[in-house]
């Protein structure tokens, strides 16, 4: 006799993110990676999910290694949705969507359920950067 409103809202959000045009910032990042000789499949998980980084160290900008002092943020509001599914936290994102409606498969990254608070903090922090060590 109870309505599954949370599940219905999550399903609607998944469908919206799947059909959404990618954020402009994500398109610019993908084009820059292509010009630098990087293939789309070589981007790291954070970049795939729409996170950008800002390193406070003097390391090379081409490095994909994460550190506790590196700060990350989403590229656009609403580009990702965290949904709890069974024993996992699944982050659905639209930064790799095509400009053609639902041309590509739904994009997501599964995480262990104990990662959900850190992912939620990252999503809620938009547009601010969050240090990886604080997550």
CSV table of N, CA and C in Angstrom, one decimal:
chain,number,residue,atom,x,y,z
A,1,UNK,N,0.8,-1.2,0.0
A,1,UNK,CA,0.0,0.0,0.0
A,1,UNK,C,0.9,1.3,0.0
A,2,UNK,N,2.2,1.1,0.0
A,2,UNK,CA,3.1,2.3,0.0
A,2,UNK,C,3.6,2.5,-1.4
A,3,UNK,N,3.7,3.7,-1.8
A,3,UNK,CA,4.2,4.1,-3.1
A,3,UNK,C,5.7,4.1,-3.0
A,4,UNK,N,6.4,3.6,-4.0
A,4,UNK,CA,7.9,3.7,-4.0
A,4,UNK,C,8.3,5.0,-4.7
A,5,UNK,N,8.1,6.1,-4.0
A,5,UNK,CA,8.4,7.4,-4.6
A,5,UNK,C,9.9,7.6,-4.8
A,6,UNK,N,10.8,7.1,-3.9
A,6,UNK,CA,12.2,7.2,-4.1
A,6,UNK,C,12.7,6.5,-5.3
A,7,UNK,N,12.2,5.3,-5.5
A,7,UNK,CA,12.6,4.5,-6.7
A,7,UNK,C,12.1,5.1,-7.9
A,8,UNK,N,10.9,5.6,-7.9
A,8,UNK,CA,10.3,6.3,-9.1
A,8,UNK,C,11.1,7.6,-9.5
A,9,UNK,N,11.5,8.3,-8.4
A,9,UNK,CA,12.3,9.5,-8.7
A,9,UNK,C,13.6,9.2,-9.2
A,10,UNK,N,14.3,8.1,-8.7
A,10,UNK,CA,15.6,7.7,-9.2
A,10,UNK,C,15.5,7.2,-10.6
A,11,UNK,N,14.4,6.5,-11.0
A,11,UNK,CA,14.3,6.0,-12.3
A,11,UNK,C,14.1,7.2,-13.3
A,12,UNK,N,13.3,8.2,-12.9
A,12,UNK,CA,13.1,9.4,-13.7
A,12,UNK,C,14.4,10.1,-13.9
A,13,UNK,N,15.2,10.3,-12.8
A,13,UNK,CA,16.5,11.0,-12.9
A,13,UNK,C,17.4,10.2,-13.8
A,14,UNK,N,17.5,8.9,-13.8
A,14,UNK,CA,18.3,8.1,-14.7
A,14,UNK,C,17.9,8.3,-16.1
A,15,UNK,N,16.6,8.3,-16.4
A,15,UNK,CA,16.2,8.5,-17.8
A,15,UNK,C,16.5,9.9,-18.2
A,16,UNK,N,16.4,10.9,-17.4
A,16,UNK,CA,16.7,12.3,-17.7
A,16,UNK,C,18.2,12.5,-18.0
A,17,UNK,N,19.0,11.9,-17.2
A,17,UNK,CA,20.5,12.0,-17.4
A,17,UNK,C,20.9,11.3,-18.6
A,18,UNK,N,20.3,10.1,-18.9
A,18,UNK,CA,20.6,9.4,-20.1
A,18,UNK,C,20.3,10.1,-21.4
A,19,UNK,N,19.2,10.9,-21.4
A,19,UNK,CA,18.8,11.6,-22.5
A,19,UNK,C,19.3,13.0,-22.6
A,20,UNK,N,19.9,13.5,-21.6
A,20,UNK,CA,20.4,14.9,-21.5
A,20,UNK,C,21.6,15.1,-22.4
A,21,UNK,N,21.7,16.3,-23.0
A,21,UNK,CA,22.9,16.7,-23.8
A,21,UNK,C,24.0,16.9,-22.8
A,22,UNK,N,25.2,16.5,-23.1
A,22,UNK,CA,26.4,16.7,-22.2
A,22,UNK,C,26.6,18.2,-21.9
A,23,UNK,N,27.1,18.5,-20.7
A,23,UNK,CA,27.5,19.9,-20.4
A,23,UNK,C,28.5,20.4,-21.4
A,24,UNK,N,28.5,21.7,-21.7
A,24,UNK,CA,29.4,22.3,-22.6
A,24,UNK,C,30.9,22.1,-22.1
A,25,UNK,N,31.1,22.2,-20.8
A,25,UNK,CA,32.5,22.0,-20.3
A,25,UNK,C,33.0,20.6,-20.6
A,26,UNK,N,32.2,19.6,-20.5
A,26,UNK,CA,32.6,18.2,-20.8
A,26,UNK,C,33.0,18.1,-22.3
A,27,UNK,N,32.2,18.7,-23.2
A,27,UNK,CA,32.5,18.7,-24.6
A,27,UNK,C,33.9,19.3,-24.9
A,28,UNK,N,34.2,20.4,-24.2
A,28,UNK,CA,35.5,21.1,-24.4
A,28,UNK,C,36.6,20.3,-23.9
A,29,UNK,N,36.4,19.6,-22.7
A,29,UNK,CA,37.5,18.7,-22.2
A,29,UNK,C,37.7,17.5,-23.1
A,30,UNK,N,36.7,17.0,-23.7
A,30,UNK,CA,36.8,15.8,-24.6
A,30,UNK,C,37.6,16.3,-25.9
A,31,UNK,N,37.2,17.4,-26.4
A,31,UNK,CA,37.9,18.0,-27.6
A,31,UNK,C,39.4,18.2,-27.3
A,32,UNK,N,39.7,18.8,-26.1
A,32,UNK,CA,41.1,19.1,-25.7
A,32,UNK,C,41.9,17.8,-25.6
A,33,UNK,N,41.3,16.7,-25.0
A,33,UNK,CA,41.9,15.4,-24.9
A,33,UNK,C,42.2,14.8,-26.2
A,34,UNK,N,41.3,15.0,-27.2
A,34,UNK,CA,41.5,14.5,-28.5
A,34,UNK,C,42.7,15.2,-29.2
A,35,UNK,N,42.8,16.5,-29.0
A,35,UNK,CA,43.8,17.3,-29.7
A,35,UNK,C,45.2,17.0,-29.1
A,36,UNK,N,45.2,16.6,-27.8
A,36,UNK,CA,46.5,16.3,-27.1
A,36,UNK,C,46.9,14.8,-27.4
A,37,UNK,N,46.1,14.1,-28.2
A,37,UNK,CA,46.5,12.7,-28.5
A,37,UNK,C,45.9,11.7,-27.6
A,38,UNK,N,45.1,12.1,-26.7
A,38,UNK,CA,44.4,11.2,-25.8
A,38,UNK,C,43.1,10.7,-26.4
A,39,UNK,N,42.9,9.4,-26.3
A,39,UNK,CA,41.6,8.8,-26.8
A,39,UNK,C,40.6,8.9,-25.7
A,40,UNK,N,39.3,8.9,-26.1
A,40,UNK,CA,38.2,9.0,-25.2
A,40,UNK,C,38.3,7.9,-24.1
A,41,UNK,N,38.6,6.7,-24.5
A,41,UNK,CA,38.7,5.6,-23.6
A,41,UNK,C,39.8,5.7,-22.6
A,42,UNK,N,40.8,6.6,-22.8
A,42,UNK,CA,41.9,6.7,-21.9
A,42,UNK,C,41.7,7.7,-20.8
A,43,UNK,N,40.5,8.4,-20.8
A,43,UNK,CA,40.2,9.3,-19.7
A,43,UNK,C,39.9,8.5,-18.4
A,44,UNK,N,40.3,9.1,-17.3
A,44,UNK,CA,40.1,8.4,-16.0
A,44,UNK,C,38.7,8.4,-15.6
A,45,UNK,N,38.3,7.7,-14.6
A,45,UNK,CA,37.0,7.6,-14.1
A,45,UNK,C,36.4,8.9,-13.6
A,46,UNK,N,37.1,9.7,-13.0
A,46,UNK,CA,36.6,11.0,-12.5
A,46,UNK,C,36.3,11.9,-13.7
A,47,UNK,N,37.1,11.9,-14.7
A,47,UNK,CA,36.8,12.8,-15.9
A,47,UNK,C,35.6,12.2,-16.6
A,48,UNK,N,35.5,10.9,-16.6
A,48,UNK,CA,34.4,10.3,-17.3
A,48,UNK,C,33.1,10.7,-16.6
A,49,UNK,N,33.1,10.8,-15.3
A,49,UNK,CA,31.9,11.1,-14.6
A,49,UNK,C,31.6,12.6,-14.5
A,50,UNK,N,32.4,13.4,-15.1
A,50,UNK,CA,32.2,14.8,-15.0
A,50,UNK,C,32.9,15.5,-13.9
A,51,UNK,N,34.0,15.0,-13.4
A,51,UNK,CA,34.7,15.7,-12.4
A,51,UNK,C,35.9,16.3,-13.0
A,52,UNK,N,36.3,17.5,-12.6
A,52,UNK,CA,37.5,18.2,-13.0
A,52,UNK,C,38.4,18.3,-11.8
A,53,UNK,N,39.7,18.4,-12.0
A,53,UNK,CA,40.6,18.5,-10.9
A,53,UNK,C,41.4,19.8,-10.9
A,54,UNK,N,41.8,20.2,-9.8
A,54,UNK,CA,42.7,21.3,-9.6
A,54,UNK,C,43.8,20.9,-8.6
A,55,UNK,N,45.0,20.7,-9.1
A,55,UNK,CA,46.0,20.3,-8.2
A,55,UNK,C,46.8,21.5,-7.6
A,56,UNK,N,47.0,21.4,-6.3
A,56,UNK,CA,47.8,22.5,-5.6
A,56,UNK,C,49.3,22.2,-5.7
A,57,UNK,N,49.7,21.0,-6.2
A,57,UNK,CA,51.1,20.7,-6.3
A,57,UNK,C,51.6,21.2,-7.7
A,58,UNK,N,52.9,21.1,-7.9
A,58,UNK,CA,53.5,21.6,-9.1
A,58,UNK,C,53.7,20.4,-10.1
A,59,UNK,N,52.9,19.4,-10.0
A,59,UNK,CA,53.1,18.2,-10.9
A,59,UNK,C,52.5,18.6,-12.3
A,60,UNK,N,52.9,17.8,-13.2
A,60,UNK,CA,52.5,17.9,-14.6
A,60,UNK,C,51.0,17.8,-14.7
A,61,UNK,N,50.4,18.7,-15.6
A,61,UNK,CA,48.9,18.6,-15.8
A,61,UNK,C,48.5,17.4,-16.5
A,62,UNK,N,49.4,16.7,-17.2
A,62,UNK,CA,49.0,15.5,-17.9
A,62,UNK,C,48.9,14.3,-17.0
A,63,UNK,N,49.4,14.4,-15.8
A,63,UNK,CA,49.4,13.2,-14.9
A,63,UNK,C,47.9,12.9,-14.5
A,64,UNK,N,47.6,11.6,-14.5
A,64,UNK,CA,46.3,11.1,-14.1
A,64,UNK,C,46.3,10.6,-12.7
A,65,UNK,N,47.4,10.7,-12.0
A,65,UNK,CA,47.5,10.1,-10.6
A,65,UNK,C,46.8,11.1,-9.6
A,66,UNK,N,46.0,10.5,-8.7
A,66,UNK,CA,45.3,11.3,-7.7
A,66,UNK,C,46.1,11.4,-6.5
A,67,UNK,N,46.0,12.5,-5.7
A,67,UNK,CA,46.7,12.7,-4.4
A,67,UNK,C,45.6,13.3,-3.5
A,68,UNK,N,46.0,13.2,-2.2
A,68,UNK,CA,45.1,13.7,-1.1
A,68,UNK,C,44.9,15.2,-1.2
A,69,UNK,N,45.9,15.9,-1.8
A,69,UNK,CA,45.8,17.4,-1.8
A,69,UNK,C,45.0,17.9,-3.1
A,70,UNK,N,44.8,17.0,-4.1
A,70,UNK,CA,44.1,17.4,-5.3
A,70,UNK,C,42.7,17.7,-5.0
A,71,UNK,N,42.2,18.7,-5.6
A,71,UNK,CA,40.8,19.1,-5.4
A,71,UNK,C,40.0,18.8,-6.7
A,72,UNK,N,38.8,18.3,-6.5
A,72,UNK,CA,37.9,17.9,-7.6
A,72,UNK,C,36.5,18.5,-7.4
A,73,UNK,N,35.8,18.7,-8.6
A,73,UNK,CA,34.5,19.2,-8.6
A,73,UNK,C,33.8,18.7,-9.8
A,74,UNK,N,32.5,18.7,-9.8
A,74,UNK,CA,31.7,18.4,-11.0
A,74,UNK,C,31.8,19.5,-12.0
A,75,UNK,N,31.7,19.1,-13.3
A,75,UNK,CA,31.8,20.1,-14.3
A,75,UNK,C,30.6,21.0,-14.5
A,76,UNK,N,29.4,20.4,-14.1
A,76,UNK,CA,28.2,21.1,-14.2
A,76,UNK,C,27.2,20.6,-13.2
A,77,UNK,N,26.3,21.4,-12.8
A,77,UNK,CA,25.2,21.0,-11.9
A,77,UNK,C,24.3,20.1,-12.6
A,78,UNK,N,23.9,19.0,-12.0
A,78,UNK,CA,23.0,18.0,-12.6
A,78,UNK,C,23.6,17.1,-13.5
A,79,UNK,N,24.9,17.0,-13.7
A,79,UNK,CA,25.6,16.1,-14.6
A,79,UNK,C,25.7,14.7,-14.1
A,80,UNK,N,25.4,14.5,-12.8
A,80,UNK,CA,25.6,13.2,-12.1
A,80,UNK,C,24.5,13.0,-11.1
A,81,UNK,N,24.1,11.7,-10.9
A,81,UNK,CA,23.1,11.4,-9.9
A,81,UNK,C,23.5,10.1,-9.2
A,82,UNK,N,23.5,10.2,-7.9
A,82,UNK,CA,23.9,9.0,-7.1
A,82,UNK,C,22.7,8.2,-6.7
A,83,UNK,N,22.7,6.9,-7.0
A,83,UNK,CA,21.5,6.1,-6.7
A,83,UNK,C,22.0,4.8,-6.0
A,84,UNK,N,21.4,4.5,-4.9
A,84,UNK,CA,21.7,3.3,-4.2
A,84,UNK,C,20.9,2.1,-4.8
A,85,UNK,N,21.7,1.1,-5.3
A,85,UNK,CA,21.1,-0.1,-5.9
A,85,UNK,C,21.6,-1.3,-5.3
A,86,UNK,N,20.7,-2.1,-4.6
A,86,UNK,CA,21.1,-3.3,-3.9
A,86,UNK,C,22.3,-3.0,-2.9
A,87,UNK,N,23.4,-3.5,-3.1
A,87,UNK,CA,24.6,-3.3,-2.2
A,87,UNK,C,25.6,-2.4,-2.8
A,88,UNK,N,25.2,-1.5,-3.7
A,88,UNK,CA,26.2,-0.6,-4.4
A,88,UNK,C,25.6,0.8,-4.5
A,89,UNK,N,26.6,1.7,-4.6
A,89,UNK,CA,26.2,3.1,-4.9
A,89,UNK,C,26.6,3.3,-6.4
A,90,UNK,N,25.7,3.7,-7.2
A,90,UNK,CA,25.9,3.8,-8.6
A,90,UNK,C,25.8,5.3,-9.0
A,91,UNK,N,26.8,5.8,-9.6
A,91,UNK,CA,26.8,7.2,-10.1
A,91,UNK,C,26.5,7.2,-11.6
A,92,UNK,N,25.4,7.8,-11.9
A,92,UNK,CA,25.0,7.9,-13.3
A,92,UNK,C,25.4,9.3,-13.8
A,93,UNK,N,25.9,9.5,-15.0
A,93,UNK,CA,26.4,10.7,-15.4
A,93,UNK,C,26.1,10.9,-16.9
A,94,UNK,N,26.2,12.2,-17.3
A,94,UNK,CA,25.8,12.5,-18.7
A,94,UNK,C,27.0,13.1,-19.5
A,95,UNK,N,28.2,13.2,-19.0
A,95,UNK,CA,29.3,13.9,-19.6
A,95,UNK,C,29.8,13.2,-20.9
A,96,UNK,N,29.4,12.0,-21.1
A,96,UNK,CA,29.8,11.3,-22.3
A,96,UNK,C,28.6,11.0,-23.2
A,97,UNK,N,27.5,11.6,-22.9
A,97,UNK,CA,26.3,11.4,-23.8
A,97,UNK,C,26.6,12.0,-25.1
A,98,UNK,N,25.9,11.5,-26.1
A,98,UNK,CA,25.9,12.0,-27.5
A,98,UNK,C,25.0,13.2,-27.6
A,99,UNK,N,25.2,14.0,-28.6
A,99,UNK,CA,24.2,15.1,-28.8
A,99,UNK,C,22.9,14.6,-29.5
A,100,UNK,N,23.0,13.3,-30.0
A,100,UNK,CA,21.8,12.7,-30.5
A,100,UNK,C,21.1,12.0,-29.4
A,101,UNK,N,19.8,12.2,-29.2
A,101,UNK,CA,19.0,11.7,-28.1
A,101,UNK,C,19.2,10.2,-27.9
A,102,UNK,N,19.8,9.8,-26.7
A,102,UNK,CA,20.0,8.4,-26.3
A,102,UNK,C,20.7,7.6,-27.3
A,103,UNK,N,21.7,8.2,-28.1
A,103,UNK,CA,22.4,7.4,-29.0
A,103,UNK,C,23.4,6.4,-28.4
A,104,UNK,N,23.9,6.8,-27.2
A,104,UNK,CA,24.8,5.9,-26.5
A,104,UNK,C,24.1,5.2,-25.3
A,105,UNK,N,24.7,4.2,-24.9
A,105,UNK,CA,24.2,3.5,-23.7
A,105,UNK,C,24.3,4.4,-22.5
A,106,UNK,N,23.5,4.1,-21.5
A,106,UNK,CA,23.5,4.8,-20.2
A,106,UNK,C,24.9,4.7,-19.6
A,107,UNK,N,25.4,5.9,-19.1
A,107,UNK,CA,26.8,5.9,-18.5
A,107,UNK,C,26.7,5.9,-17.0
A,108,UNK,N,27.5,5.0,-16.4
A,108,UNK,CA,27.5,4.9,-14.9
A,108,UNK,C,28.8,4.3,-14.4
A,109,UNK,N,29.0,4.6,-13.1
A,109,UNK,CA,30.2,4.0,-12.4
A,109,UNK,C,29.7,3.4,-11.1
A,110,UNK,N,29.9,2.1,-10.9
A,110,UNK,CA,29.5,1.5,-9.7
A,110,UNK,C,30.5,1.7,-8.6
A,111,UNK,N,30.1,1.9,-7.4
A,111,UNK,CA,31.0,2.0,-6.2
A,111,UNK,C,30.5,1.2,-5.1
A,112,UNK,N,31.4,0.8,-4.2
A,112,UNK,CA,30.9,0.1,-3.0
A,112,UNK,C,30.0,1.1,-2.2
A,113,UNK,N,29.1,0.5,-1.5
A,113,UNK,CA,28.1,1.3,-0.8
A,113,UNK,C,28.7,2.3,0.3
A,114,UNK,N,29.9,1.9,0.8
A,114,UNK,CA,30.5,2.8,1.8
A,114,UNK,C,31.1,4.1,1.2
A,115,UNK,N,31.2,4.1,-0.2
A,115,UNK,CA,31.6,5.3,-0.9
A,115,UNK,C,30.5,6.4,-1.1
A,116,UNK,N,29.3,6.0,-0.8
A,116,UNK,CA,28.2,6.9,-1.1
A,116,UNK,C,28.3,8.3,-0.4
A,117,UNK,N,28.7,8.3,0.9
A,117,UNK,CA,28.8,9.7,1.6
A,117,UNK,C,29.8,10.6,0.9
A,118,UNK,N,30.9,10.0,0.4
A,118,UNK,CA,31.9,10.9,-0.3
A,118,UNK,C,31.4,11.4,-1.6
A,119,UNK,N,30.7,10.5,-2.3
A,119,UNK,CA,30.1,10.9,-3.6
A,119,UNK,C,29.0,11.9,-3.4
A,120,UNK,N,28.2,11.7,-2.4
A,120,UNK,CA,27.1,12.7,-2.1
A,120,UNK,C,27.7,14.1,-1.8
A,121,UNK,N,28.8,14.0,-1.0
A,121,UNK,CA,29.4,15.3,-0.6
A,121,UNK,C,30.0,16.0,-1.9
A,122,UNK,N,30.6,15.3,-2.8
A,122,UNK,CA,31.1,15.9,-4.0
A,122,UNK,C,30.0,16.5,-4.8
A,123,UNK,N,28.8,15.8,-5.0
A,123,UNK,CA,27.7,16.3,-5.7
A,123,UNK,C,27.1,17.5,-5.1
A,124,UNK,N,27.0,17.5,-3.8
A,124,UNK,CA,26.4,18.6,-3.1
A,124,UNK,C,27.3,19.9,-3.0
A,125,UNK,N,28.6,19.7,-3.2
A,125,UNK,CA,29.5,20.8,-3.1
A,125,UNK,C,29.5,21.7,-4.3
A,126,UNK,N,28.9,21.2,-5.4
A,126,UNK,CA,29.0,22.0,-6.6
A,126,UNK,C,28.5,23.4,-6.4
A,127,UNK,N,29.2,24.4,-6.8
A,127,UNK,CA,30.3,24.4,-7.8
A,127,UNK,C,31.7,24.5,-7.1
A,128,UNK,N,31.8,24.3,-5.8
A,128,UNK,CA,33.0,24.3,-5.1
A,128,UNK,C,33.9,23.1,-5.3
A,129,UNK,N,35.2,23.2,-5.2
A,129,UNK,CA,36.1,22.1,-5.3
A,129,UNK,C,36.2,21.5,-3.9
A,130,UNK,N,36.4,20.2,-3.8
A,130,UNK,CA,36.6,19.5,-2.6
A,130,UNK,C,37.9,18.7,-2.7
A,131,UNK,N,38.7,18.8,-1.6
A,131,UNK,CA,40.0,18.0,-1.6
A,131,UNK,C,39.7,16.5,-1.4
A,132,UNK,N,40.4,15.7,-2.2
A,132,UNK,CA,40.2,14.3,-2.2
A,132,UNK,C,40.4,13.8,-0.7
A,133,UNK,N,41.4,14.3,0.0
A,133,UNK,CA,41.6,13.9,1.3
A,133,UNK,C,40.5,14.1,2.3
A,134,UNK,N,39.6,15.1,2.0
A,134,UNK,CA,38.4,15.4,2.8
A,134,UNK,C,37.3,14.5,2.6
A,135,UNK,N,37.3,13.7,1.5
A,135,UNK,CA,36.2,12.8,1.2
A,135,UNK,C,36.4,11.5,1.9
